[in-house]
Coordinates of C-alpha atoms in Angstrom, one line a residue:
X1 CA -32.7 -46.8 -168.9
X2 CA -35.6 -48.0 -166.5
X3 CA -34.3 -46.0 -163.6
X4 CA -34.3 -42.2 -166.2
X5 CA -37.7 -43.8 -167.7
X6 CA -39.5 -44.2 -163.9
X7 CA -38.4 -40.1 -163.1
X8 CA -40.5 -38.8 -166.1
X9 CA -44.2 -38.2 -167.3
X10 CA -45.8 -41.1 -169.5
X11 CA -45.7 -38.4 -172.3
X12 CA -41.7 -37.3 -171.8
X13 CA -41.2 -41.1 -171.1
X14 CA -42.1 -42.0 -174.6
X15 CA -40.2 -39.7 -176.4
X16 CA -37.3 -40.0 -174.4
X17 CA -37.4 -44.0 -175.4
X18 CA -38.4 -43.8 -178.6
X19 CA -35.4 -41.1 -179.4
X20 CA -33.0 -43.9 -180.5
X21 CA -35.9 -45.0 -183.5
X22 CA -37.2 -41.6 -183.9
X23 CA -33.8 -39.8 -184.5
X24 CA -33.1 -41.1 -188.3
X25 CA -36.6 -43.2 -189.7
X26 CA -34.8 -43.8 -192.6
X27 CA -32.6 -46.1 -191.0
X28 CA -34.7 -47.6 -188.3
X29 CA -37.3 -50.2 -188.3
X30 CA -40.5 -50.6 -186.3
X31 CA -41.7 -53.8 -185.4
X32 CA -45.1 -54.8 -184.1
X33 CA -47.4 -58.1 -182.6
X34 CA -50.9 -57.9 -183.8
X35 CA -53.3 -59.2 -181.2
X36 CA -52.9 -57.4 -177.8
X37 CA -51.0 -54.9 -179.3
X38 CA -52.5 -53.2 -182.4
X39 CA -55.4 -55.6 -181.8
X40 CA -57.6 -56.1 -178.8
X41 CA -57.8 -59.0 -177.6
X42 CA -61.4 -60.6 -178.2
X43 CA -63.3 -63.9 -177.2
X44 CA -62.8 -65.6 -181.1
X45 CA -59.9 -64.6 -182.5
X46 CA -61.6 -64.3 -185.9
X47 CA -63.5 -61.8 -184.8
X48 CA -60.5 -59.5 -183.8
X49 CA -59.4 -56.3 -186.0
X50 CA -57.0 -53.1 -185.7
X51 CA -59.3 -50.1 -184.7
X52 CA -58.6 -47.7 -187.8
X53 CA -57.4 -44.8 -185.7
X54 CA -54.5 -47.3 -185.3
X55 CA -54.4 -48.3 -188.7
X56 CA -53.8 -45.0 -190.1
X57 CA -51.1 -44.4 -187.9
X58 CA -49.4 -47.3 -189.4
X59 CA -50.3 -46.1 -192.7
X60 CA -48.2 -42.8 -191.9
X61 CA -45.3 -44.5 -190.1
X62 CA -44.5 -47.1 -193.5
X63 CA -43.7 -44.2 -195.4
X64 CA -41.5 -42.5 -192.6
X65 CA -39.7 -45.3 -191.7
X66 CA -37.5 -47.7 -193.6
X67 CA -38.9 -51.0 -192.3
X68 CA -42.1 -51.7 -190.8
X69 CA -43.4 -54.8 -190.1
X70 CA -46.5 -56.9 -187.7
X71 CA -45.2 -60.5 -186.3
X72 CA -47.9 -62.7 -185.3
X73 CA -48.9 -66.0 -184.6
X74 CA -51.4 -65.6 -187.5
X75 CA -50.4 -66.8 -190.7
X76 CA -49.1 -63.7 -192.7
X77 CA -51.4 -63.8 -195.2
X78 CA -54.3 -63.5 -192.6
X79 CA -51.9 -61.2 -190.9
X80 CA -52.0 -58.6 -193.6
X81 CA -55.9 -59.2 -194.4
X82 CA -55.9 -58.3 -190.4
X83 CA -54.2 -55.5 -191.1
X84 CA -55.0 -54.5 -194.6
X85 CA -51.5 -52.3 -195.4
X86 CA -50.2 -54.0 -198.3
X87 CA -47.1 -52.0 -198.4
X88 CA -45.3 -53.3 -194.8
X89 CA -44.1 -56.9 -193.9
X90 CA -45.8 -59.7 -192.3
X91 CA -44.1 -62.3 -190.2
X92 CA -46.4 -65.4 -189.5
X93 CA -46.7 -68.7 -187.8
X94 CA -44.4 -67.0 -184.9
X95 CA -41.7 -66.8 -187.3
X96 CA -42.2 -69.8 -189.7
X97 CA -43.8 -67.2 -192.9
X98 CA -41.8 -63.8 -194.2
X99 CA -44.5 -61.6 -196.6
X100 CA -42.3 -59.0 -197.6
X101 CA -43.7 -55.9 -198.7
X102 CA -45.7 -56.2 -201.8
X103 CA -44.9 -59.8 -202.1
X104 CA -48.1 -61.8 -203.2
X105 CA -46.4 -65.2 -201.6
X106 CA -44.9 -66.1 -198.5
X107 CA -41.3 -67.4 -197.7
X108 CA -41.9 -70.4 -195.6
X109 CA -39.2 -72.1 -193.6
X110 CA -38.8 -75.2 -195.8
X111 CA -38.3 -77.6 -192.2
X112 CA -42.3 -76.3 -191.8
X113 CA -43.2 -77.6 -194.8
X114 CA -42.3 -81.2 -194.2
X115 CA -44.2 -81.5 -191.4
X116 CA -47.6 -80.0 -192.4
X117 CA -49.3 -82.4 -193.1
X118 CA -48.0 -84.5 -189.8
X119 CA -49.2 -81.6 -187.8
X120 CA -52.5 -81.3 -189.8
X121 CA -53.4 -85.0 -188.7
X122 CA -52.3 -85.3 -185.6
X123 CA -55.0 -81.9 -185.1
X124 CA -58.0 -83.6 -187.2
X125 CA -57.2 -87.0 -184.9
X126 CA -57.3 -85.5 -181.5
X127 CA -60.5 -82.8 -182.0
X128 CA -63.3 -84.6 -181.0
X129 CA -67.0 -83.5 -180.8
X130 CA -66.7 -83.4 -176.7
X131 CA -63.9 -80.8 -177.7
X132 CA -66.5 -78.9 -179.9
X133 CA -69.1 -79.3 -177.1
X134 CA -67.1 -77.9 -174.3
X135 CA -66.1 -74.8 -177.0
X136 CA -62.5 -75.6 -177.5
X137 CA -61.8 -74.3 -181.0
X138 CA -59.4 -75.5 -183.3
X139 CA -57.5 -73.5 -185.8
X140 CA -55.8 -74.5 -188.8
X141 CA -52.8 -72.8 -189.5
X142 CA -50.9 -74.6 -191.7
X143 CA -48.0 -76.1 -190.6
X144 CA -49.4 -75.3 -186.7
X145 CA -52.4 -76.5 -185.2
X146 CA -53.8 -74.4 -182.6
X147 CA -56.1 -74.6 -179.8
X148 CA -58.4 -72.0 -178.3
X149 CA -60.0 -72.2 -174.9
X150 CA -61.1 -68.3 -174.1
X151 CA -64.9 -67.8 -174.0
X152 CA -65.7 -71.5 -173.1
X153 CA -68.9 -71.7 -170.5
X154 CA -66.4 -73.7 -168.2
X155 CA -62.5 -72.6 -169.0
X156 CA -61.0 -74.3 -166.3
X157 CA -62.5 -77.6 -168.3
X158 CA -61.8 -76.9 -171.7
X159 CA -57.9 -75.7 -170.5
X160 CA -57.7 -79.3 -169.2
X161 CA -59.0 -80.8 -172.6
X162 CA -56.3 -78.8 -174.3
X163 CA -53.8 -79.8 -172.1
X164 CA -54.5 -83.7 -172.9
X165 CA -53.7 -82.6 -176.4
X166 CA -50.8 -81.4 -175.5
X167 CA -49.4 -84.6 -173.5
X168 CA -50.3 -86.6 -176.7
X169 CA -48.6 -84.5 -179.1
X170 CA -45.6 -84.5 -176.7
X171 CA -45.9 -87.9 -176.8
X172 CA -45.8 -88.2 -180.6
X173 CA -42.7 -85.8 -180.9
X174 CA -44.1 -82.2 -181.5
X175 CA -43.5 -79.2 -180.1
X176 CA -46.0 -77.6 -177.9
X177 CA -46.0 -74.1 -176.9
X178 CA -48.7 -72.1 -174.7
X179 CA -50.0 -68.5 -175.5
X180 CA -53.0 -66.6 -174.0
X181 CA -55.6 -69.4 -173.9
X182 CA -54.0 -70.9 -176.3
X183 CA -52.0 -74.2 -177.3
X184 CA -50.3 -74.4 -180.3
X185 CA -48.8 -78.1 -181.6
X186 CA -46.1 -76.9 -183.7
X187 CA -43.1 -79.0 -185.9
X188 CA -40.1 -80.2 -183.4
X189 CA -38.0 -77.6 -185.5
X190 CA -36.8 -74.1 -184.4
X191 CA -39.2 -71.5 -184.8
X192 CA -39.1 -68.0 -183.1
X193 CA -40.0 -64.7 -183.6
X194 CA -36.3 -63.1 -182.6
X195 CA -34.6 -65.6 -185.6
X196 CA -37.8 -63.7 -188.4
X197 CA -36.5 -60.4 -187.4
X198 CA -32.9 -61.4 -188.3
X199 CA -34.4 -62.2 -191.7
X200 CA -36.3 -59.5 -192.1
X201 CA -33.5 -56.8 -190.7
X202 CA -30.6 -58.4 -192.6
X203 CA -28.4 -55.9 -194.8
X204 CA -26.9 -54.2 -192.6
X205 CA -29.3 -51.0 -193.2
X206 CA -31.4 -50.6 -190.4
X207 CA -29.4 -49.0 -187.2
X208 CA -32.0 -49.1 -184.7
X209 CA -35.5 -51.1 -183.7
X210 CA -38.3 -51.1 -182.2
X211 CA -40.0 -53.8 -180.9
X212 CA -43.7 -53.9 -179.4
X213 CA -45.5 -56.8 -178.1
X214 CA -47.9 -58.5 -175.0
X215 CA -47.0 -62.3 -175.0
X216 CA -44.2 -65.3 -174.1
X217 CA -43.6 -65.3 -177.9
X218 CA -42.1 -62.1 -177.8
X219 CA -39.5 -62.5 -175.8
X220 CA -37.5 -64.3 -178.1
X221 CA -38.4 -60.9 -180.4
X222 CA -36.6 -58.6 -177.5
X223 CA -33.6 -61.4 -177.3
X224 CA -33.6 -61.3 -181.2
X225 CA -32.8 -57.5 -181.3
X226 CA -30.6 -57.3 -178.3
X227 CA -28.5 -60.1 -179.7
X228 CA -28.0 -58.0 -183.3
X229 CA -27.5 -54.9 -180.8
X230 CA -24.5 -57.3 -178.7
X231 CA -23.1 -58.4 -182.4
X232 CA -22.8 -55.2 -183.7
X233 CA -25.5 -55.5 -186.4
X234 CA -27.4 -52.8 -184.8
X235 CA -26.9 -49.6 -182.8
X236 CA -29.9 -49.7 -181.0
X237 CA -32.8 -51.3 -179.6
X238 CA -36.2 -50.7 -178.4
X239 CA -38.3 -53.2 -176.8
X240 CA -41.7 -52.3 -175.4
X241 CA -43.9 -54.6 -173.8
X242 CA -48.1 -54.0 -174.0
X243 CA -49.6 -54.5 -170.6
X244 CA -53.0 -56.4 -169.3
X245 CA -54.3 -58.5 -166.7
X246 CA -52.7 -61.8 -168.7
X247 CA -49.1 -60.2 -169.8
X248 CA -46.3 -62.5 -169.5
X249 CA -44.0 -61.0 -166.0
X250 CA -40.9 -62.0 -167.4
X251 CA -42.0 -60.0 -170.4
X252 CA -42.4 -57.0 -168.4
X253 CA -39.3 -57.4 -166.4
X254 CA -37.5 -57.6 -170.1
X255 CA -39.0 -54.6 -172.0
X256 CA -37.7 -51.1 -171.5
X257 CA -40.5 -49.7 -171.8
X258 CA -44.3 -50.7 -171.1
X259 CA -47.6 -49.0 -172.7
X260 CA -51.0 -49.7 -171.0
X261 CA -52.8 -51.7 -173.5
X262 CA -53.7 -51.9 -177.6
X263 CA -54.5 -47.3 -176.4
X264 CA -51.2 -47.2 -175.4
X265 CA -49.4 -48.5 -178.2
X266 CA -51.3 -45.9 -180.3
X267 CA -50.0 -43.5 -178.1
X268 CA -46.5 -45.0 -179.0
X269 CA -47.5 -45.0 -182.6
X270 CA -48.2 -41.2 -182.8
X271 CA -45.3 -40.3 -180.4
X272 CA -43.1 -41.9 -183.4
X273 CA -44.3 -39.4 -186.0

């Protein structure tokens, strides 16, 4: 596909990938990361939020097609608040949360639950007040404890702080995994976006799916698909990688298509309509 794709104008380019989703909505699925993809990417992530030209292009696309769903590294429930459309799913914690549509609870993986509290201590044990002084910020997100570094006076400083954390909790048997200026200390248990979207698609109704995303965590989204595409579960895949200055390469070399930025994937977004 990436040799047709490089022939063709950006707008001709999108249609011509998208055709597999666009083709039959009500048996495809669009699936979307939140921050650096619907969301720009800010200094605090609290402070981030989906520009409302882009939200009510999602608002139009979840009653065209037959899934639509974010997956984030956010919880869900601060995942939907994010994205206030109550009526699409919401895959959290990277995979660990389901919020199906409508639902008022999330499914949590119960392996997750077992070691929340673990991870919860081992985050309030290691944050110390140099950590607050240098402006590494800590998040709670449950059953994941993570670790912010962008916007600190001295980066290069507080990335090294973090990654102290890191060797301890590697030490102590959890799972560390490394974002965009960010460390997360996760539960030594399996936990990916690709296996959510096997949860989330299962059936047998959707056909084809889109995927769109910026970061390392997506990958295993663009594995997830291609392996339901190589078993037979689907007909067709879609996977779309959001470019910027801190985009995974590997992610790039993976995707089959690539927008410019959280503008370009509203460009995708009304290209599906």
């Amino acid at each position: 596909m990436r040799a047709i794709l490089d022939r063709v104008s950006p707008a001709a380019t999108l249609v011509e990938a998208l055709e597999p989703v666009r083709t039959d909505p009500h048996v495809s699925a669009i699936l979307l990361d939140i921050d650096g993809t619907l969301a720009p990417i800010v200094r605090h992530a609290a402070d981030a939020h989906v520009p409302q030209a882009t939200r009510t292009l999602l608002i139009e696309i979840a009653r065209r097609y037959r899934v639509v769903g974010c997956v984030s590294g956010r919880r869900s429930t601060s995942a939907r608040q994010m994205v206030a459309i109550g009526t699409i799913a919401y895959v959290g914690n990277h995979g660990g949360e389901l919020l199906r549509p409508g639902s008022t609870r999330a499914e949590v993986d119960p392996q997750l639950l077992e070691w929340t509290a673990r991870v919860r201590e081992f985050a309030q044990r290691v944050y110390t007040p140099e950590h607050q002084r240098i402006r590494v910020r800590s998040e709670d997100k449950d059953s994941i404890a993570a670790f912010h570094w962008r916007g600190a006076p001295d980066e290069a400083l507080a990335e090294e702080a973090v990654r102290e954390i890191a060797r301890r909790a590697e030490a102590e048997g959890l799972a560390v995994h490394w974002g965009r200026k960010v460390l997360e200390v996760r539960p030594p248990v399996l936990l990916n976006k690709g296996l959510a979207i096997t949860t989330l698609l299962g059936g047998g109704v959707v056909q084809a799916a889109l995927y769109v995303g910026d970061d390392t965590t997506d990958l295993d989204a663009f594995r997830g698909l291609r392996e339901l595409v190589a078993s037979g579960a689907l007909a067709h895949s879609v996977c779309v990688a959001v470019s910027s200055d801190e985009v995974p390469a590997e992610l790039a070399r993976e995707a089959d298509l690539t927008v410019d930025g959280p503008a370009g994937v509203r460009e995708l977004l009304e290209a599906l309509l």
